[in-house]
Short mmCIF file of C-alpha atoms (C1' of nucleotides) in Angstrom, two decimals:
data_model
loop_
_atom_site.label_atom_id
_atom_site.label_comp_id
_atom_site.label_asym_id
_atom_site.label_seq_id
_atom_site.Cartn_x
_atom_site.Cartn_y
_atom_site.Cartn_z
CA MET C 181 44.45 -45.17 -2.80
CA THR C 182 40.95 -44.67 -4.16
CA ARG C 183 40.02 -46.33 -7.45
CA THR C 184 39.88 -42.82 -9.07
CA ALA C 185 43.42 -42.11 -7.96
CA GLN C 186 44.55 -45.61 -9.35
CA ILE C 187 42.94 -44.57 -12.74
CA VAL C 188 44.79 -41.22 -12.84
CA SER C 189 48.02 -42.89 -11.72
CA VAL C 190 47.84 -45.57 -14.45
CA ALA C 191 46.98 -42.76 -16.98
CA ARG C 192 50.21 -41.05 -16.13
CA GLU C 193 52.32 -44.11 -16.66
CA VAL C 194 50.77 -44.80 -19.98
CA LEU C 195 51.14 -41.17 -20.96
CA GLU C 196 54.83 -40.99 -19.99
CA THR C 197 55.59 -44.36 -21.61
CA ASP C 198 53.63 -44.46 -24.74
CA GLY C 199 52.28 -40.96 -25.30
CA LEU C 200 48.90 -39.19 -25.27
CA GLU C 201 47.27 -41.26 -28.02
CA ALA C 202 47.85 -44.48 -26.07
CA VAL C 203 45.94 -43.06 -23.11
CA THR C 204 42.73 -44.87 -24.01
CA MET C 205 39.88 -45.81 -21.82
CA ARG C 206 40.22 -49.34 -22.99
CA ARG C 207 43.93 -49.33 -22.30
CA LEU C 208 43.53 -47.94 -18.89
CA ALA C 209 40.83 -50.43 -18.02
CA ASP C 210 43.09 -53.20 -19.24
CA GLU C 211 46.01 -52.08 -16.97
CA LEU C 212 43.56 -52.20 -14.10
CA GLY C 213 42.15 -55.58 -15.05
CA ILE C 214 38.66 -54.22 -15.74
CA LYS C 215 36.58 -53.20 -18.73
CA ALA C 216 36.40 -49.70 -20.24
CA PRO C 217 32.74 -48.95 -19.26
CA SER C 218 33.61 -49.66 -15.53
CA LEU C 219 35.83 -46.45 -15.51
CA TYR C 220 32.82 -44.33 -15.86
CA LYS C 221 31.68 -45.27 -12.30
CA HIS C 222 34.81 -43.44 -11.01
CA VAL C 223 35.53 -40.78 -13.55
CA LYS C 224 33.31 -38.58 -15.70
CA SER C 225 35.27 -38.71 -18.83
CA ARG C 226 38.77 -39.17 -20.46
CA ASP C 227 39.07 -35.36 -20.34
CA GLU C 228 38.55 -35.42 -16.55
CA ILE C 229 41.54 -37.73 -16.25
CA LEU C 230 43.68 -35.56 -18.46
CA ALA C 231 42.74 -32.46 -16.43
CA ALA C 232 43.92 -34.32 -13.27
CA LEU C 233 47.23 -35.03 -14.76
CA GLN C 234 47.44 -31.36 -15.87
CA THR C 235 47.08 -30.23 -12.31
CA GLN C 236 49.67 -32.78 -11.09
CA ALA C 237 52.02 -31.47 -13.74
CA VAL C 238 51.57 -27.83 -12.68
CA ALA C 239 52.22 -28.60 -9.09
CA GLU C 240 55.32 -30.68 -9.87
CA LEU C 241 56.99 -28.22 -12.08
CA GLY C 242 56.01 -25.46 -9.78
CA GLU C 243 57.76 -27.27 -6.87
CA LEU C 244 60.84 -27.83 -8.84
CA LEU C 245 61.08 -24.19 -9.94
CA ASN C 246 60.65 -23.07 -6.30
CA SER C 247 63.43 -25.49 -5.18
CA ASP C 248 66.67 -23.73 -4.63
CA ASP C 249 69.23 -26.28 -5.03
CA SER C 250 72.04 -23.94 -4.06
CA ALA C 251 74.48 -26.40 -5.52
CA ASP C 252 72.81 -25.68 -8.75
CA ARG C 253 73.33 -22.59 -10.92
CA THR C 254 71.35 -19.74 -9.48
CA GLY C 255 68.96 -17.02 -10.80
CA MET C 256 67.70 -17.00 -14.22
CA THR C 257 70.10 -19.49 -15.64
CA GLY C 258 69.18 -22.13 -12.86
CA VAL C 259 65.45 -21.71 -13.32
CA ALA C 260 65.70 -21.97 -16.93
CA ALA C 261 67.87 -25.09 -16.76
CA ARG C 262 65.31 -26.71 -14.45
CA TYR C 263 62.32 -25.73 -16.51
CA ARG C 264 63.93 -27.16 -19.60
CA ALA C 265 65.18 -30.31 -18.08
CA TRP C 266 61.76 -31.06 -16.56
CA ALA C 267 60.03 -30.54 -19.94
CA LEU C 268 62.53 -32.78 -21.68
CA GLU C 269 62.08 -35.55 -19.05
CA HIS C 270 58.30 -35.47 -19.28
CA PRO C 271 57.45 -34.32 -22.82
CA ALA C 272 53.91 -35.73 -23.05
CA LEU C 273 53.07 -34.32 -19.66
CA TYR C 274 54.43 -31.08 -20.50
CA ASN C 275 52.40 -30.81 -23.70
CA LEU C 276 49.39 -31.79 -21.90
CA MET C 277 49.86 -29.27 -19.26
CA MET C 278 50.27 -26.46 -21.78
CA ARG C 279 47.85 -27.42 -24.53
CA GLN C 280 44.63 -26.86 -22.61
CA PRO C 281 43.28 -24.02 -20.51
CA LEU C 282 43.87 -24.62 -16.86
CA ASP C 283 40.78 -25.71 -15.05
CA ARG C 284 41.07 -22.99 -12.43
CA GLU C 285 38.02 -24.19 -10.60
CA ARG C 286 39.39 -27.51 -9.77
CA LEU C 287 43.04 -26.20 -9.31
CA PRO C 288 44.10 -26.12 -5.65
CA SER C 289 43.85 -22.34 -4.74
CA GLY C 290 47.20 -20.67 -4.82
CA LEU C 291 48.88 -23.43 -6.78
CA GLU C 292 49.14 -21.39 -9.97
CA ALA C 293 50.53 -18.38 -8.08
CA GLU C 294 53.11 -20.49 -6.37
CA ALA C 295 54.25 -22.05 -9.51
CA GLU C 296 54.61 -18.84 -11.15
CA SER C 297 56.31 -16.92 -8.25
CA PRO C 298 60.00 -17.84 -9.00
CA VAL C 299 59.43 -16.43 -12.52
CA LEU C 300 57.83 -13.28 -11.09
CA ALA C 301 60.73 -12.85 -8.80
CA LEU C 302 63.17 -12.96 -11.78
CA ALA C 303 61.14 -10.30 -13.51
CA GLY C 304 61.48 -8.01 -10.53
CA GLY C 305 57.79 -8.30 -9.74
CA ASP C 306 56.70 -7.07 -13.24
CA ARG C 307 53.95 -9.15 -14.37
CA ALA C 308 54.16 -8.49 -18.00
CA ARG C 309 57.86 -9.12 -18.02
CA ALA C 310 57.22 -12.34 -16.11
CA ARG C 311 54.86 -13.57 -18.77
CA ALA C 312 57.34 -12.51 -21.52
CA LEU C 313 59.93 -14.61 -19.55
CA TRP C 314 57.57 -17.61 -19.35
CA ALA C 315 56.88 -17.37 -23.00
CA VAL C 316 60.46 -17.55 -24.13
CA ALA C 317 60.99 -20.57 -21.94
CA HIS C 318 57.75 -22.17 -23.26
CA GLY C 319 58.55 -21.26 -26.81
CA LEU C 320 62.00 -22.73 -26.69
CA VAL C 321 60.71 -25.99 -24.92
CA ASP C 322 57.74 -26.32 -27.33
CA LEU C 323 59.79 -25.83 -30.55
CA GLU C 324 62.32 -28.31 -29.32
CA LEU C 325 59.83 -30.91 -28.41
CA ALA C 326 58.01 -30.51 -31.59
CA GLY C 327 61.07 -31.00 -33.56
CA ARG C 328 60.71 -27.51 -35.20
CA PHE C 329 64.38 -26.38 -34.97
CA PRO C 330 66.58 -27.32 -37.92
CA PRO C 331 68.58 -30.54 -37.01
CA ASP C 332 71.85 -28.55 -36.71
CA ALA C 333 70.46 -25.80 -34.48
CA ASP C 334 72.37 -25.04 -31.30
CA ILE C 335 69.57 -24.95 -28.76
CA ASP C 336 71.69 -24.19 -25.85
CA ALA C 337 72.99 -21.11 -27.68
CA ALA C 338 69.30 -20.03 -28.19
CA TRP C 339 68.64 -20.34 -24.40
CA ASP C 340 71.78 -18.37 -23.74
CA ALA C 341 70.66 -15.63 -26.04
CA ALA C 342 67.19 -15.47 -24.44
CA ILE C 343 68.68 -15.24 -20.96
CA ASP C 344 70.98 -12.60 -22.21
CA ALA C 345 68.18 -10.49 -23.54
CA PHE C 346 66.22 -10.67 -20.25
CA GLU C 347 69.10 -10.41 -17.88
CA ARG C 348 69.99 -6.84 -18.49
CA GLY C 349 68.01 -4.16 -16.66
CA THR C 350 64.72 -4.84 -14.85
CA ARG C 351 63.26 -1.48 -15.71
CA HIS C 352 59.48 -1.90 -15.85
CA ASP C 353 56.73 -1.92 -18.48
CA SER C 354 57.22 0.72 -21.03
CA ARG C 355 53.76 1.22 -22.25
CA MET F 3 43.06 -27.65 -60.22
CA THR F 4 44.03 -31.15 -59.68
CA ARG F 5 41.98 -33.39 -57.49
CA THR F 6 44.69 -33.52 -55.01
CA ALA F 7 44.84 -29.86 -54.83
CA GLN F 8 41.01 -29.72 -54.25
CA ILE F 9 41.32 -32.06 -51.39
CA VAL F 10 43.95 -29.99 -49.67
CA SER F 11 41.96 -26.92 -50.35
CA VAL F 12 38.73 -28.40 -48.82
CA ALA F 13 40.84 -29.58 -45.89
CA ARG F 14 41.98 -26.07 -45.20
CA GLU F 15 38.50 -24.72 -45.20
CA VAL F 16 37.32 -27.31 -42.80
CA LEU F 17 40.33 -26.78 -40.62
CA GLU F 18 39.84 -23.13 -40.34
CA THR F 19 36.02 -23.38 -39.86
CA ASP F 20 35.63 -26.29 -37.61
CA GLY F 21 39.10 -27.21 -36.23
CA LEU F 22 41.49 -29.91 -36.68
CA GLU F 23 39.26 -32.71 -35.15
CA ALA F 24 36.70 -31.98 -38.03
CA VAL F 25 39.13 -32.65 -40.62
CA THR F 26 38.05 -36.18 -41.32
CA MET F 27 38.58 -38.30 -44.30
CA ARG F 28 34.78 -38.94 -44.41
CA ARG F 29 34.06 -35.24 -43.99
CA LEU F 30 36.60 -34.21 -46.78
CA ALA F 31 34.99 -36.85 -49.04
CA ASP F 32 31.60 -35.47 -48.22
CA GLU F 33 32.52 -32.03 -49.06
CA LEU F 34 33.77 -33.22 -52.50
CA GLY F 35 30.75 -35.44 -53.08
CA ILE F 36 32.63 -38.65 -53.09
CA LYS F 37 33.28 -41.47 -50.51
CA ALA F 38 36.19 -41.55 -48.13
CA PRO F 39 38.13 -44.49 -49.72
CA SER F 40 38.26 -42.61 -53.04
CA LEU F 41 40.56 -40.08 -51.38
CA TYR F 42 43.31 -42.56 -51.20
CA LYS F 43 43.60 -42.65 -54.95
CA HIS F 44 44.90 -38.93 -54.74
CA VAL F 45 46.41 -38.86 -51.42
CA LYS F 46 48.53 -41.29 -49.29
CA SER F 47 46.99 -40.49 -45.94
CA ARG F 48 45.37 -37.91 -43.76
CA ASP F 49 48.86 -36.96 -42.45
CA GLU F 50 49.98 -36.12 -46.01
CA ILE F 51 47.06 -33.71 -46.27
CA LEU F 52 48.09 -32.01 -43.04
CA ALA F 53 51.73 -31.88 -44.11
CA ALA F 54 50.67 -29.94 -47.39
CA LEU F 55 48.67 -27.47 -45.20
CA GLN F 56 51.75 -27.00 -42.97
CA THR F 57 53.77 -26.11 -45.95
CA GLN F 58 51.13 -23.63 -47.16
CA ALA F 59 51.10 -21.95 -43.77
CA VAL F 60 54.90 -21.63 -43.59
CA ALA F 61 54.83 -20.05 -46.91
CA GLU F 62 52.06 -17.68 -46.13
CA LEU F 63 53.33 -16.45 -42.72
CA GLY F 64 56.77 -15.99 -44.23
CA GLU F 65 55.53 -13.86 -47.01
CA LEU F 66 53.54 -11.81 -44.54
CA LEU F 67 56.63 -11.29 -42.28
CA ASN F 68 58.72 -10.21 -45.39
CA SER F 69 56.11 -7.77 -46.50
CA ASP F 70 57.18 -4.34 -45.55
CA ASP F 71 54.03 -2.22 -45.36
CA SER F 72 55.74 0.96 -44.69
CA ALA F 73 52.48 2.31 -43.46
CA ASP F 74 52.71 -0.18 -40.80
CA ARG F 75 54.87 -0.08 -37.66
CA THR F 76 58.45 -1.01 -38.54
CA GLY F 77 61.22 -3.15 -37.08
CA MET F 78 60.53 -5.57 -34.34
CA THR F 79 57.23 -4.05 -33.37
CA GLY F 80 55.80 -4.46 -36.80
CA VAL F 81 57.06 -7.99 -37.31
CA ALA F 82 55.70 -8.94 -33.87
CA ALA F 83 52.30 -7.42 -34.64
CA ARG F 84 52.00 -9.12 -38.01
CA TYR F 85 53.12 -12.56 -36.45
CA ARG F 86 50.59 -12.29 -33.68
CA ALA F 87 47.74 -11.13 -36.00
CA TRP F 88 48.28 -13.89 -38.42
CA ALA F 89 48.25 -16.49 -35.79
CA LEU F 90 45.16 -15.16 -34.22
CA GLU F 91 43.40 -15.17 -37.45
CA HIS F 92 44.39 -18.71 -38.31
CA PRO F 93 44.63 -20.43 -34.89
CA ALA F 94 44.16 -24.07 -36.16
CA LEU F 95 46.50 -23.54 -38.93
CA TYR F 96 49.05 -21.95 -36.82
CA ASN F 97 48.96 -24.83 -34.34
CA LEU F 98 49.12 -27.36 -37.23
CA MET F 99 52.13 -25.52 -38.54
CA MET F 100 53.91 -25.62 -35.17
CA ARG F 101 53.04 -28.92 -33.75
CA GLN F 102 54.88 -31.25 -36.19
CA PRO F 103 58.35 -31.47 -37.49
CA LEU F 104 58.77 -29.65 -40.83
CA ASP F 105 58.84 -32.12 -43.67
CA ARG F 106 61.95 -30.65 -44.91
CA GLU F 107 62.19 -33.10 -47.91
CA ARG F 108 58.97 -31.81 -49.45
CA LEU F 109 59.40 -28.20 -48.39
CA PRO F 110 60.22 -26.05 -51.47
CA SER F 111 63.87 -25.38 -51.06
CA GLY F 112 64.76 -22.04 -49.56
CA LEU F 113 61.26 -21.56 -48.21
CA GLU F 114 62.28 -22.00 -44.61
CA ALA F 115 65.17 -19.68 -44.93
CA GLU F 116 62.97 -17.03 -46.46
CA ALA F 117 60.36 -17.23 -43.89
CA GLU F 118 63.02 -16.80 -41.16
CA SER F 119 64.97 -14.04 -42.79
CA PRO F 120 63.09 -11.11 -41.28
CA VAL F 121 63.64 -12.43 -37.75
CA LEU F 122 67.29 -13.07 -38.46
CA ALA F 123 67.59 -9.51 -39.68
CA LEU F 124 66.06 -8.25 -36.51
CA ALA F 125 68.66 -10.24 -34.50
CA GLY F 126 71.44 -8.64 -36.30
CA GLY F 127 72.32 -11.92 -38.14
CA ASP F 128 72.83 -13.77 -34.85
CA ARG F 129 71.15 -17.14 -35.38
CA ALA F 130 70.89 -18.00 -31.65
CA ARG F 131 69.33 -14.63 -30.96
CA ALA F 132 66.95 -15.04 -33.91
CA ARG F 133 65.71 -18.38 -32.47
CA ALA F 134 65.13 -16.91 -29.07
CA LEU F 135 63.22 -14.17 -30.75
CA TRP F 136 61.15 -16.68 -32.58
CA ALA F 137 60.62 -18.54 -29.45
CA VAL F 138 59.06 -15.63 -27.51
CA ALA F 139 56.83 -14.85 -30.34
CA HIS F 140 55.78 -18.45 -30.61
CA GLY F 141 55.49 -18.78 -26.76
CA LEU F 142 53.28 -15.76 -26.52
CA VAL F 143 50.97 -16.79 -29.37
CA ASP F 144 50.81 -20.43 -28.20
CA LEU F 145 49.88 -19.57 -24.60
CA GLU F 146 47.44 -17.10 -25.87
CA LEU F 147 45.76 -19.55 -28.26
CA ALA F 148 45.78 -22.25 -25.63
CA GLY F 149 44.02 -20.03 -23.19
CA ARG F 150 46.83 -20.45 -20.69
CA PHE F 151 47.05 -16.90 -19.52
CA PRO F 152 44.82 -15.91 -16.65
CA PRO F 153 41.61 -14.17 -17.99
CA ASP F 154 42.73 -10.77 -16.75
CA ALA F 155 46.26 -10.92 -18.17
CA ASP F 156 47.34 -7.89 -20.22
CA ILE F 157 48.79 -9.72 -23.20
CA ASP F 158 49.65 -6.62 -25.00
CA ALA F 159 51.87 -5.67 -22.12
CA ALA F 160 53.69 -9.00 -22.23
CA TRP F 161 54.50 -8.50 -25.94
CA ASP F 162 55.77 -5.10 -25.11
CA ALA F 163 58.02 -6.52 -22.38
CA ALA F 164 59.33 -9.01 -24.71
CA ILE F 165 60.19 -6.59 -27.39
CA ASP F 166 61.69 -4.31 -24.84
CA ALA F 167 64.01 -7.14 -23.65
CA PHE F 168 65.10 -7.92 -27.23
CA GLU F 169 65.33 -4.31 -28.41
CA ARG F 170 68.32 -3.08 -26.58
CA GLY F 171 71.75 -4.02 -27.69
CA THR F 172 72.49 -6.58 -30.49
CA ARG F 173 75.67 -7.90 -28.82
CA HIS F 174 76.23 -11.36 -29.89
CA ASP F 175 76.17 -14.82 -28.39
CA SER F 176 77.78 -14.80 -25.10
CA ARG F 177 78.78 -18.41 -24.53
"C1'" DA E 1337 41.58 -43.45 -64.39
"C1'" DC E 1338 38.20 -42.79 -60.84
"C1'" DC E 1339 34.81 -44.24 -57.55
"C1'" DT E 1340 32.20 -47.43 -54.40
"C1'" DG E 1341 30.56 -51.04 -50.66
"C1'" DA E 1342 31.91 -53.86 -47.23
"C1'" DA E 1343 35.08 -54.70 -43.98
"C1'" DC E 1344 38.74 -54.32 -40.17
"C1'" DA E 1345 40.57 -52.70 -36.16
"C1'" DC E 1346 40.00 -49.10 -33.48
"C1'" DC E 1347 37.80 -44.79 -30.62
"C1'" DG E 1348 34.59 -42.48 -26.29
"C1'" DT E 1349 30.48 -43.24 -24.25
"C1'" DT E 1350 25.74 -45.11 -22.63
"C1'" DC E 1351 22.86 -48.29 -20.65
"C1'" DA E 1352 20.52 -52.25 -19.06
"C1'" DA E 1353 21.75 -56.11 -16.58
"C1'" DG E 1354 24.32 -58.81 -13.25
"C1'" DT E 1355 26.84 -59.64 -8.34
"C1'" DA V 373 28.96 -50.46 -4.67
"C1'" DC V 374 31.35 -52.10 -8.58
"C1'" DC V 375 31.65 -54.41 -12.79
"C1'" DT V 376 30.13 -56.41 -17.57
"C1'" DG V 377 28.20 -57.22 -22.58
"C1'" DA V 378 26.16 -55.20 -26.10
"C1'" DA V 379 25.50 -51.41 -28.58
"C1'" DC V 380 26.03 -46.54 -30.91
"C1'" DA V 381 28.13 -43.43 -33.48
"C1'" DC V 382 32.40 -42.53 -34.80
"C1'" DC V 383 37.60 -42.93 -36.76
"C1'" DG V 384 41.68 -44.11 -40.63
"C1'" DT V 385 42.59 -47.40 -43.90
"C1'" DT V 386 42.45 -51.71 -47.21
"C1'" DC V 387 40.70 -54.10 -50.88
"C1'" DA V 388 38.05 -56.44 -54.20
"C1'" DA V 389 34.87 -54.84 -57.38
"C1'" DG V 390 32.44 -51.84 -60.65
"C1'" DT V 391 32.48 -48.00 -64.63
#
DNA sequence: ACCTGAACACCGTTCAAGT
DNA sequence: ACCTGAACACCGTTCAAGT
């Protein structure tokens, strides 16, 4: 394991344990038993570390969505459940993944397409519809993570309503 | 105009002009011709200032969604267009508004309900459906603002697809 | 009542220097 | 090749002191 990989790995632990604001150059150095300035021999900046974590997250969530646990609920309901569950288990990582543009240069080619493919399939190959579908899922998760729903809101019911709206008819783009 | 109100007003200008990271106690003080520590005589913390801006934003966007410019497109398409346009005009404010739990104590009572009412109406009074509707709109805006769609994505088409999905049938919650 | 200077405990980052 | 100490330009916030 290269030193750079160790840094990213420690960053992930800290991110998941104590949140983004705890991911500090001094804290990462501390965990590794070195001093903050030493990190810069292995990594260009804090942002570079965060970009690496973003890539990891896209890969992981993509893999999960592609996994077809046939035991699990299938189709839209299953994909939605896996998406939401992953986000709730890794809230800080999910936020990081969504709150900055993808660094498409660095991203392993094809990764983004692979991560999206299950959603595209659910949309019957319609890219616009797939993006709308992604947006509801993201919107529901983001509002839940941000604590923006009223305390008594039935979030499960909101997911059901969303799935309900998208499940009927796969007619294509109406523009 | 009380000093506190001036601080919040300056904070809004700075937020909209230079983004959240520019909203610094020292910067706000500077704009007002005083020193940073003086701000604490009028305001408890930076977070309190941001919470005030969040309240403003909810009120404004709510008012806009309730406005029924009959010249404008009506129904879901019109509301969606106004929602998106406001978010794109005030990106930093929109983010601020969505990225932290509402301070429901401080919020003028009824404000949240009023802001939501047009969406609830579009959902035929179904709260779960209304939340799903809100989530698509928020998801689409959030992904657009974060630069998370591929550069060649047709975002208008994604909105059309979302509207399309929600426009047919107002049958209620299927759980 | 309102404002200031000095300070504290933090940030990310740079750079000369050590091994 | 890898690490460190000292420093720079920042943060939010506190507090004694001035008017």
